[in-house]
PDB file of C-alpha atoms in Angstrom:
ATOM      1  CA  MET A1204      -5.208 -15.406 -35.550  1.00 54.00           C
ATOM      2  CA  ASP A1205      -3.303 -14.892 -38.810  1.00 53.00           C
ATOM      3  CA  GLU A1206      -2.736 -12.206 -41.459  1.00 58.00           C
ATOM      4  CA  THR A1207      -6.369 -12.469 -42.576  1.00 64.00           C
ATOM      5  CA  THR A1208      -7.719 -11.717 -39.082  1.00 70.00           C
ATOM      6  CA  PRO A1209      -9.159  -8.181 -38.945  1.00 87.00           C
ATOM      7  CA  ARG A1210      -7.099  -5.742 -36.898  1.00 92.00           C
ATOM      8  CA  THR A1211      -9.733  -4.277 -34.606  1.00 97.00           C
ATOM      9  CA  MET A1212      -8.423  -4.051 -31.044  1.00 98.00           C
ATOM     10  CA  LEU A1213      -7.674  -0.573 -29.671  1.00 98.00           C
ATOM     11  CA  ALA A1214      -4.416  -1.313 -27.885  1.00 97.00           C
ATOM     12  CA  ASP A1215      -4.303   2.105 -26.229  1.00 97.00           C
ATOM     13  CA  ARG A1216      -7.602   1.467 -24.430  1.00 98.00           C
ATOM     14  CA  ALA A1217      -8.267  -0.534 -21.268  1.00 98.00           C
ATOM     15  CA  LEU A1218     -11.386  -1.678 -19.439  1.00 98.00           C
ATOM     16  CA  LEU A1219     -12.254  -1.106 -15.806  1.00 98.00           C
ATOM     17  CA  ARG A1220     -15.101  -3.043 -14.215  1.00 98.00           C
ATOM     18  CA  LEU A1221     -17.156  -1.499 -11.432  1.00 98.00           C
ATOM     19  CA  SER A1222     -19.338  -3.830  -9.389  1.00 97.00           C
ATOM     20  CA  GLY A1223     -21.124  -3.696  -6.080  1.00 96.00           C
ATOM     21  CA  ASP A1224     -23.400  -1.192  -4.364  1.00 90.00           C
ATOM     22  CA  ASP A1225     -25.353   0.879  -6.959  1.00 93.00           C
ATOM     23  CA  VAL A1226     -22.438   1.567  -9.290  1.00 96.00           C
ATOM     24  CA  ARG A1227     -24.648   3.529 -11.693  1.00 96.00           C
ATOM     25  CA  GLY A1228     -25.762   5.829  -8.900  1.00 95.00           C
ATOM     26  CA  PHE A1229     -22.129   6.280  -7.891  1.00 96.00           C
ATOM     27  CA  LEU A1230     -21.083   7.261 -11.405  1.00 97.00           C
ATOM     28  CA  GLN A1231     -24.203   9.358 -11.980  1.00 97.00           C
ATOM     29  CA  GLY A1232     -23.033  11.802  -9.337  1.00 96.00           C
ATOM     30  CA  LEU A1233     -19.525  12.046 -10.799  1.00 97.00           C
ATOM     31  CA  LEU A1234     -19.649  11.944 -14.604  1.00 98.00           C
ATOM     32  CA  THR A1235     -20.929  14.500 -17.079  1.00 98.00           C
ATOM     33  CA  ASN A1236     -23.354  12.210 -18.888  1.00 98.00           C
ATOM     34  CA  ASP A1237     -26.434  10.186 -17.936  1.00 97.00           C
ATOM     35  CA  VAL A1238     -25.195   6.677 -17.172  1.00 96.00           C
ATOM     36  CA  ALA A1239     -28.705   5.379 -16.396  1.00 92.00           C
ATOM     37  CA  THR A1240     -29.297   4.740 -20.103  1.00 92.00           C
ATOM     38  CA  PRO A1241     -29.009   1.187 -21.493  1.00 92.00           C
ATOM     39  CA  ALA A1242     -26.602   2.294 -24.236  1.00 94.00           C
ATOM     40  CA  PRO A1243     -22.912   3.209 -24.000  1.00 97.00           C
ATOM     41  CA  VAL A1244     -22.243   6.916 -23.448  1.00 98.00           C
ATOM     42  CA  TRP A1245     -19.175   9.122 -23.670  1.00 98.00           C
ATOM     43  CA  ALA A1246     -18.548  11.130 -20.513  1.00 98.00           C
ATOM     44  CA  GLY A1247     -15.948  13.118 -18.640  1.00 98.00           C
ATOM     45  CA  LEU A1248     -14.725  13.191 -15.075  1.00 98.00           C
ATOM     46  CA  LEU A1249     -13.943  16.848 -14.385  1.00 98.00           C
ATOM     47  CA  THR A1250     -12.331  19.085 -11.828  1.00 97.00           C
ATOM     48  CA  PRO A1251     -14.736  21.107  -9.651  1.00 96.00           C
ATOM     49  CA  GLN A1252     -14.015  23.998 -12.049  1.00 96.00           C
ATOM     50  CA  GLY A1253     -15.352  21.988 -15.001  1.00 97.00           C
ATOM     51  CA  LYS A1254     -12.028  21.084 -16.627  1.00 98.00           C
ATOM     52  CA  ALA A1255     -11.403  17.657 -18.126  1.00 98.00           C
ATOM     53  CA  LEU A1256      -9.394  15.143 -16.119  1.00 98.00           C
ATOM     54  CA  PHE A1257     -10.450  11.926 -17.873  1.00 98.00           C
ATOM     55  CA  ASP A1258     -12.742  11.054 -20.755  1.00 98.00           C
ATOM     56  CA  LEU A1259     -14.244   7.595 -21.032  1.00 98.00           C
ATOM     57  CA  ILE A1260     -17.028   5.498 -22.531  1.00 98.00           C
ATOM     58  CA  VAL A1261     -19.422   3.889 -20.047  1.00 98.00           C
ATOM     59  CA  TRP A1262     -20.703   0.420 -20.989  1.00 98.00           C
ATOM     60  CA  PRO A1263     -23.593  -1.101 -18.967  1.00 96.00           C
ATOM     61  CA  ASP A1264     -23.004  -4.787 -18.246  1.00 95.00           C
ATOM     62  CA  GLY A1265     -25.823  -6.250 -16.192  1.00 93.00           C
ATOM     63  CA  ASP A1266     -25.501  -4.956 -12.643  1.00 93.00           C
ATOM     64  CA  ASP A1267     -21.897  -3.961 -13.386  1.00 97.00           C
ATOM     65  CA  VAL A1268     -20.507  -1.103 -15.434  1.00 98.00           C
ATOM     66  CA  MET A1269     -17.399  -1.222 -17.593  1.00 98.00           C
ATOM     67  CA  LEU A1270     -15.378   1.893 -18.338  1.00 98.00           C
ATOM     68  CA  ASP A1271     -13.570   2.090 -21.672  1.00 98.00           C
ATOM     69  CA  VAL A1272     -10.580   4.292 -20.766  1.00 98.00           C
ATOM     70  CA  GLU A1273      -7.181   5.436 -21.943  1.00 98.00           C
ATOM     71  CA  ARG A1274      -4.782   2.631 -20.979  1.00 98.00           C
ATOM     72  CA  GLU A1275      -2.027   4.930 -19.716  1.00 97.00           C
ATOM     73  CA  GLN A1276      -4.495   6.723 -17.442  1.00 98.00           C
ATOM     74  CA  ALA A1277      -6.350   3.677 -16.106  1.00 98.00           C
ATOM     75  CA  ASP A1278      -4.471   3.487 -12.798  1.00 98.00           C
ATOM     76  CA  ALA A1279      -4.855   7.230 -12.208  1.00 98.00           C
ATOM     77  CA  LEU A1280      -8.585   6.947 -12.861  1.00 98.00           C
ATOM     78  CA  VAL A1281      -8.891   4.050 -10.402  1.00 97.00           C
ATOM     79  CA  ARG A1282      -7.218   6.199  -7.752  1.00 96.00           C
ATOM     80  CA  ARG A1283      -9.486   9.163  -8.500  1.00 97.00           C
ATOM     81  CA  LEU A1284     -12.639   7.034  -8.336  1.00 97.00           C
ATOM     82  CA  GLY A1285     -11.366   5.517  -5.108  1.00 95.00           C
ATOM     83  CA  MET A1286     -11.241   9.005  -3.584  1.00 94.00           C
ATOM     84  CA  TYR A1287     -14.945   9.452  -4.295  1.00 95.00           C
ATOM     85  CA  ARG A1288     -15.957   5.916  -3.348  1.00 92.00           C
ATOM     86  CA  LEU A1289     -15.216   6.469   0.353  1.00 86.00           C
ATOM     87  CA  ARG A1290     -16.744   3.485   2.226  1.00 85.00           C
ATOM     88  CA  ARG A1291     -19.207   2.388  -0.427  1.00 90.00           C
ATOM     89  CA  ALA A1292     -19.059  -1.313  -1.227  1.00 95.00           C
ATOM     90  CA  ILE A1293     -17.886  -0.853  -4.800  1.00 96.00           C
ATOM     91  CA  ASP A1294     -15.087  -2.822  -6.418  1.00 97.00           C
ATOM     92  CA  ILE A1295     -13.038  -1.113  -9.164  1.00 97.00           C
ATOM     93  CA  ALA A1296     -10.674  -3.411 -11.030  1.00 96.00           C
ATOM     94  CA  ALA A1297      -9.056  -3.888 -14.415  1.00 97.00           C
ATOM     95  CA  GLU A1298     -10.969  -6.233 -16.740  1.00 97.00           C
ATOM     96  CA  GLU A1299      -8.066  -8.144 -18.299  1.00 95.00           C
ATOM     97  CA  ARG A1300     -10.094 -10.782 -20.150  1.00 97.00           C
ATOM     98  CA  LEU A1301     -11.689  -8.308 -22.528  1.00 98.00           C
ATOM     99  CA  ALA A1302     -10.604  -5.487 -24.805  1.00 98.00           C
ATOM    100  CA  VAL A1303     -12.118  -2.602 -26.754  1.00 98.00           C
ATOM    101  CA  HIS A1304     -12.514  -3.126 -30.495  1.00 98.00           C
ATOM    102  CA  TRP A1305     -13.305  -0.795 -33.400  1.00 98.00           C
ATOM    103  CA  SER A1306     -14.270  -1.040 -37.057  1.00 97.00           C
ATOM    104  CA  LEU A1307     -15.303   1.588 -39.565  1.00 97.00           C
ATOM    105  CA  ASP A1308     -18.036  -0.704 -40.888  1.00 95.00           C
ATOM    106  CA  ALA A1309     -20.523  -2.731 -38.890  1.00 95.00           C
ATOM    107  CA  PRO A1310     -18.860  -6.088 -38.097  1.00 94.00           C
ATOM    108  CA  ALA A1311     -20.809  -9.154 -39.181  1.00 92.00           C
ATOM    109  CA  GLY A1312     -22.155 -11.360 -36.418  1.00 93.00           C
ATOM    110  CA  ILE A1313     -20.923  -9.108 -33.594  1.00 95.00           C
ATOM    111  CA  ASP A1314     -22.996  -7.144 -31.107  1.00 94.00           C
ATOM    112  CA  ALA A1315     -21.428  -3.752 -31.844  1.00 97.00           C
ATOM    113  CA  THR A1316     -22.692  -0.227 -31.312  1.00 97.00           C
ATOM    114  CA  ARG A1317     -22.064   3.085 -33.008  1.00 98.00           C
ATOM    115  CA  ASP A1318     -19.475   5.218 -31.270  1.00 98.00           C
ATOM    116  CA  PRO A1319     -21.610   7.396 -28.975  1.00 98.00           C
ATOM    117  CA  ARG A1320     -19.718  10.554 -29.928  1.00 98.00           C
ATOM    118  CA  LEU A1321     -20.250  10.535 -33.684  1.00 98.00           C
ATOM    119  CA  ASP A1322     -21.715   7.966 -36.072  1.00 98.00           C
ATOM    120  CA  ALA A1323     -18.917   8.598 -38.564  1.00 98.00           C
ATOM    121  CA  LEU A1324     -16.375   7.319 -36.045  1.00 98.00           C
ATOM    122  CA  GLY A1325     -17.631   3.803 -36.749  1.00 98.00           C
ATOM    123  CA  TRP A1326     -18.534   0.827 -34.588  1.00 98.00           C
ATOM    124  CA  ARG A1327     -17.240  -0.225 -31.185  1.00 98.00           C
ATOM    125  CA  TRP A1328     -17.584  -3.424 -29.180  1.00 98.00           C
ATOM    126  CA  ILE A1329     -16.047  -5.375 -26.323  1.00 98.00           C
ATOM    127  CA  ALA A1330     -14.542  -8.827 -26.906  1.00 97.00           C
ATOM    128  CA  PRO A1331     -11.448 -10.867 -26.014  1.00 97.00           C
ATOM    129  CA  PRO A1332      -8.128  -9.352 -27.167  1.00 96.00           C
ATOM    130  CA  ALA A1333      -7.141  -9.710 -30.820  1.00 94.00           C
ATOM    131  CA  LEU A1334      -4.827  -8.026 -33.318  1.00 95.00           C
ATOM    132  CA  PRO A1335      -4.443  -4.273 -32.727  1.00 97.00           C
ATOM    133  CA  SER A1336      -5.922  -1.765 -35.148  1.00 96.00           C
ATOM    134  CA  ASP A1337      -3.498   0.518 -36.975  1.00 93.00           C
ATOM    135  CA  SER A1338      -6.014   2.974 -38.432  1.00 96.00           C
ATOM    136  CA  TRP A1339      -8.177   4.234 -35.565  1.00 97.00           C
ATOM    137  CA  ARG A1340      -6.187   7.328 -34.628  1.00 97.00           C
ATOM    138  CA  ALA A1341      -5.895   8.621 -38.188  1.00 98.00           C
ATOM    139  CA  HIS A1342      -9.619   8.119 -38.738  1.00 98.00           C
ATOM    140  CA  ARG A1343     -10.557   9.815 -35.467  1.00 98.00           C
ATOM    141  CA  LEU A1344      -8.363  12.842 -36.109  1.00 98.00           C
ATOM    142  CA  SER A1345      -9.636  13.140 -39.683  1.00 98.00           C
ATOM    143  CA  LEU A1346     -13.049  13.806 -38.113  1.00 98.00           C
ATOM    144  CA  GLY A1347     -11.655  16.388 -35.695  1.00 98.00           C
ATOM    145  CA  VAL A1348     -12.338  14.328 -32.557  1.00 98.00           C
ATOM    146  CA  ALA A1349      -9.898  14.664 -29.661  1.00 98.00           C
ATOM    147  CA  GLU A1350      -9.563  12.210 -26.784  1.00 98.00           C
ATOM    148  CA  GLY A1351      -7.196  11.298 -23.977  1.00 98.00           C
ATOM    149  CA  VAL A1352      -5.046  13.336 -21.629  1.00 97.00           C
ATOM    150  CA  ALA A1353      -2.431  14.213 -24.260  1.00 97.00           C
ATOM    151  CA  GLU A1354      -5.083  15.968 -26.358  1.00 98.00           C
ATOM    152  CA  LEU A1355      -7.682  17.128 -23.815  1.00 97.00           C
ATOM    153  CA  GLY A1356      -5.169  17.997 -21.113  1.00 95.00           C
ATOM    154  CA  ALA A1357      -5.269  17.018 -17.449  1.00 94.00           C
ATOM    155  CA  GLY A1358      -7.278  19.710 -15.713  1.00 95.00           C
ATOM    156  CA  ASP A1359      -6.384  22.277 -18.381  1.00 94.00           C
ATOM    157  CA  THR A1360      -9.405  22.435 -20.696  1.00 97.00           C
ATOM    158  CA  LEU A1361     -13.020  23.210 -19.926  1.00 97.00           C
ATOM    159  CA  TRP A1362     -15.244  20.285 -20.887  1.00 98.00           C
ATOM    160  CA  LEU A1363     -17.269  22.256 -23.423  1.00 97.00           C
ATOM    161  CA  GLU A1364     -14.027  23.483 -25.040  1.00 97.00           C
ATOM    162  CA  CYS A1365     -13.396  19.768 -25.695  1.00 98.00           C
ATOM    163  CA  ASN A1366     -16.523  19.839 -27.905  1.00 98.00           C
ATOM    164  CA  ALA A1367     -18.354  17.662 -25.397  1.00 97.00           C
ATOM    165  CA  ARG A1368     -21.739  19.234 -26.133  1.00 96.00           C
ATOM    166  CA  GLU A1369     -21.468  18.501 -29.864  1.00 97.00           C
ATOM    167  CA  LEU A1370     -20.085  14.984 -29.307  1.00 98.00           C
ATOM    168  CA  ASN A1371     -22.822  13.880 -26.897  1.00 97.00           C
ATOM    169  CA  GLY A1372     -20.561  13.966 -23.847  1.00 98.00           C
ATOM    170  CA  VAL A1373     -22.759  15.904 -21.446  1.00 98.00           C
ATOM    171  CA  SER A1374     -26.325  15.825 -20.137  1.00 97.00           C
ATOM    172  CA  PHE A1375     -27.908  19.087 -19.027  1.00 95.00           C
ATOM    173  CA  THR A1376     -30.916  17.371 -17.459  1.00 93.00           C
ATOM    174  CA  LYS A1377     -29.521  14.558 -15.291  1.00 91.00           C
ATOM    175  CA  GLY A1378     -28.621  16.588 -12.206  1.00 89.00           C
ATOM    176  CA  CYS A1379     -25.407  17.393 -10.403  1.00 94.00           C
ATOM    177  CA  TYR A1380     -21.937  16.007 -11.100  1.00 97.00           C
ATOM    178  CA  VAL A1381     -18.400  17.209 -10.433  1.00 97.00           C
ATOM    179  CA  GLY A1382     -17.821  20.417 -12.417  1.00 95.00           C
ATOM    180  CA  GLN A1383     -21.509  20.774 -13.307  1.00 95.00           C
ATOM    181  CA  GLU A1384     -21.915  24.420 -12.273  1.00 94.00           C
ATOM    182  CA  ASN A1385     -19.376  25.946 -14.668  1.00 93.00           C
ATOM    183  CA  THR A1386     -20.318  23.551 -17.460  1.00 95.00           C
ATOM    184  CA  ALA A1387     -24.011  24.430 -17.211  1.00 92.00           C
ATOM    185  CA  ARG A1388     -23.241  28.148 -16.992  1.00 91.00           C
ATOM    186  CA  MET A1389     -21.197  28.045 -20.221  1.00 88.00           C
ATOM    187  CA  HIS A1390     -23.943  26.121 -21.968  1.00 87.00           C
ATOM    188  CA  HIS A1391     -26.782  28.402 -20.972  1.00 83.00           C
ATOM    189  CA  ARG A1392     -24.785  31.497 -21.850  1.00 82.00           C
ATOM    190  CA  ALA A1393     -23.802  29.902 -25.194  1.00 73.00           C
ATOM    191  CA  LYS A1394     -20.294  31.105 -24.440  1.00 77.00           C
ATOM    192  CA  VAL A1395     -17.554  28.714 -25.562  1.00 91.00           C
ATOM    193  CA  ASN A1396     -14.680  30.958 -26.584  1.00 92.00           C
ATOM    194  CA  ARG A1397     -12.111  28.258 -27.366  1.00 96.00           C
ATOM    195  CA  ARG A1398     -12.231  24.893 -29.066  1.00 97.00           C
ATOM    196  CA  LEU A1399      -9.954  21.900 -29.384  1.00 98.00           C
ATOM    197  CA  VAL A1400      -9.316  21.469 -33.095  1.00 98.00           C
ATOM    198  CA  VAL A1401      -7.130  19.429 -35.428  1.00 98.00           C
ATOM    199  CA  ALA A1402      -4.751  21.471 -37.596  1.00 97.00           C
ATOM    200  CA  PRO A1403      -1.592  20.967 -39.664  1.00 97.00           C
ATOM    201  CA  ALA A1404       1.348  20.194 -37.387  1.00 97.00           C
ATOM    202  CA  ASP A1405       3.198  23.289 -36.184  1.00 93.00           C
ATOM    203  CA  ALA A1406       5.462  23.030 -33.138  1.00 87.00           C
ATOM    204  CA  ALA A1407       5.479  26.828 -32.904  1.00 88.00           C
ATOM    205  CA  ASP A1408       1.788  26.842 -31.959  1.00 90.00           C
ATOM    206  CA  ALA A1409       2.041  27.600 -28.253  1.00 88.00           C
ATOM    207  CA  ARG A1410      -1.347  26.035 -27.510  1.00 91.00           C
ATOM    208  CA  HIS A1411      -0.751  22.712 -29.221  1.00 94.00           C
ATOM    209  CA  ARG A1412      -1.512  19.685 -27.068  1.00 94.00           C
ATOM    210  CA  ALA A1413      -0.281  16.785 -29.161  1.00 96.00           C
ATOM    211  CA  ILE A1414       1.613  16.588 -32.456  1.00 97.00           C
ATOM    212  CA  TYR A1415       1.476  13.517 -34.691  1.00 97.00           C
ATOM    213  CA  ASP A1416       4.343  13.829 -37.148  1.00 96.00           C
ATOM    214  CA  ASP A1417       3.385  10.623 -38.934  1.00 96.00           C
ATOM    215  CA  LEU A1418       0.007  12.144 -39.801  1.00 97.00           C
ATOM    216  CA  GLY A1419       1.201  15.725 -40.187  1.00 97.00           C
ATOM    217  CA  VAL A1420      -1.407  17.056 -37.744  1.00 97.00           C
ATOM    218  CA  MET A1421      -1.734  18.327 -34.207  1.00 98.00           C
ATOM    219  CA  VAL A1422      -4.491  18.911 -31.678  1.00 98.00           C
ATOM    220  CA  THR A1423      -4.550  22.491 -30.432  1.00 98.00           C
ATOM    221  CA  LEU A1424      -6.759  24.829 -28.405  1.00 97.00           C
ATOM    222  CA  ARG A1425      -7.752  27.958 -30.327  1.00 97.00           C
ATOM    223  CA  ARG A1426     -10.122  30.848 -29.949  1.00 96.00           C
ATOM    224  CA  VAL A1427     -13.190  30.429 -32.114  1.00 95.00           C
ATOM    225  CA  ASP A1428     -12.445  33.760 -33.808  1.00 94.00           C
ATOM    226  CA  ALA A1429      -8.911  32.635 -34.713  1.00 95.00           C
ATOM    227  CA  LEU A1430      -9.200  29.038 -35.889  1.00 96.00           C
ATOM    228  CA  GLY A1431      -6.884  29.711 -38.829  1.00 95.00           C
ATOM    229  CA  ASP A1432      -5.912  26.611 -40.778  1.00 96.00           C
ATOM    230  CA  ALA A1433      -7.713  24.213 -38.440  1.00 97.00           C
ATOM    231  CA  SER A1434      -9.897  21.508 -39.927  1.00 96.00           C
ATOM    232  CA  ILE A1435     -13.565  22.306 -39.286  1.00 97.00           C
ATOM    233  CA  PRO A1436     -15.652  19.142 -39.769  1.00 97.00           C
ATOM    234  CA  PRO A1437     -19.394  19.535 -40.427  1.00 96.00           C
ATOM    235  CA  TRP A1438     -20.428  18.716 -36.842  1.00 96.00           C
ATOM    236  CA  LEU A1439     -18.208  21.527 -35.524  1.00 96.00           C
ATOM    237  CA  ALA A1440     -19.087  23.979 -38.294  1.00 95.00           C
ATOM    238  CA  SER A1441     -22.767  23.669 -37.381  1.00 92.00           C
ATOM    239  CA  ALA A1442     -22.002  24.355 -33.720  1.00 89.00           C
ATOM    240  CA  LEU A1443     -19.861  27.377 -34.496  1.00 91.00           C
ATOM    241  CA  ALA A1444     -22.533  28.817 -36.789  1.00 89.00           C
ATOM    242  CA  GLU A1445     -25.186  28.337 -34.116  1.00 82.00           C
ATOM    243  CA  ASP A1446     -23.011  29.989 -31.453  1.00 77.00           C
ATOM    244  CA  ALA A1447     -22.336  32.941 -33.773  1.00 72.00           C
ATOM    245  CA  ALA A1448     -26.003  33.503 -34.639  1.00 68.00           C
ATOM    246  CA  PRO A1449     -27.696  36.524 -33.029  1.00 65.00           C
ATOM    247  CA  ALA A1450     -29.578  35.709 -29.842  1.00 57.00           C
TER     248      ALA A1450
END
């Protein structure tokens, strides 16, 4: 690798590999999205009350499944999954030989896929480690997409307040999962009173989750009737308009 090598690796992401006894069935009963599909999906692991603990991208890999997760939370996620595994013959381990990569444009000659949350986020793929990207976070936040514990909170934010419905992070047809009852109730009542949004940085905002001084923005949780100076990307504007429409 040299200065001409594209900087594509997401250094803040890690991969976990699950192998063994029906790993898809195991995850299907835990995560918010349908992991039986052949394509990667974005999903959450929630509290029983429907609040986000971890968000992750699930990648099918033959009989195995790989989880594209926040690097700093990988060990905590392994412990949480281990609690649910009980005596099932499932191995959960870090996949050190591979890394998560990203590019705004489709990479030539690489088996990449659109980010399952939003096409505008670009392309994602798994490959051996390379040079780290220095533009992913700014691009993601410019589209109003929050991720990770610092932005979503750890058991603090309801999954639909994380814009999971609009970003393809939840299935309402796949059956039960942890936190399903409250999540389904909010959806069917069309009642999401607060949203995680990106706004100009302001440390005085009591509900801010993460501030990025280098970008001049923060991620904050606001009531939908008091979004103020928050950035409202088209995908969120459509959702807010639909929620506000008369029943």
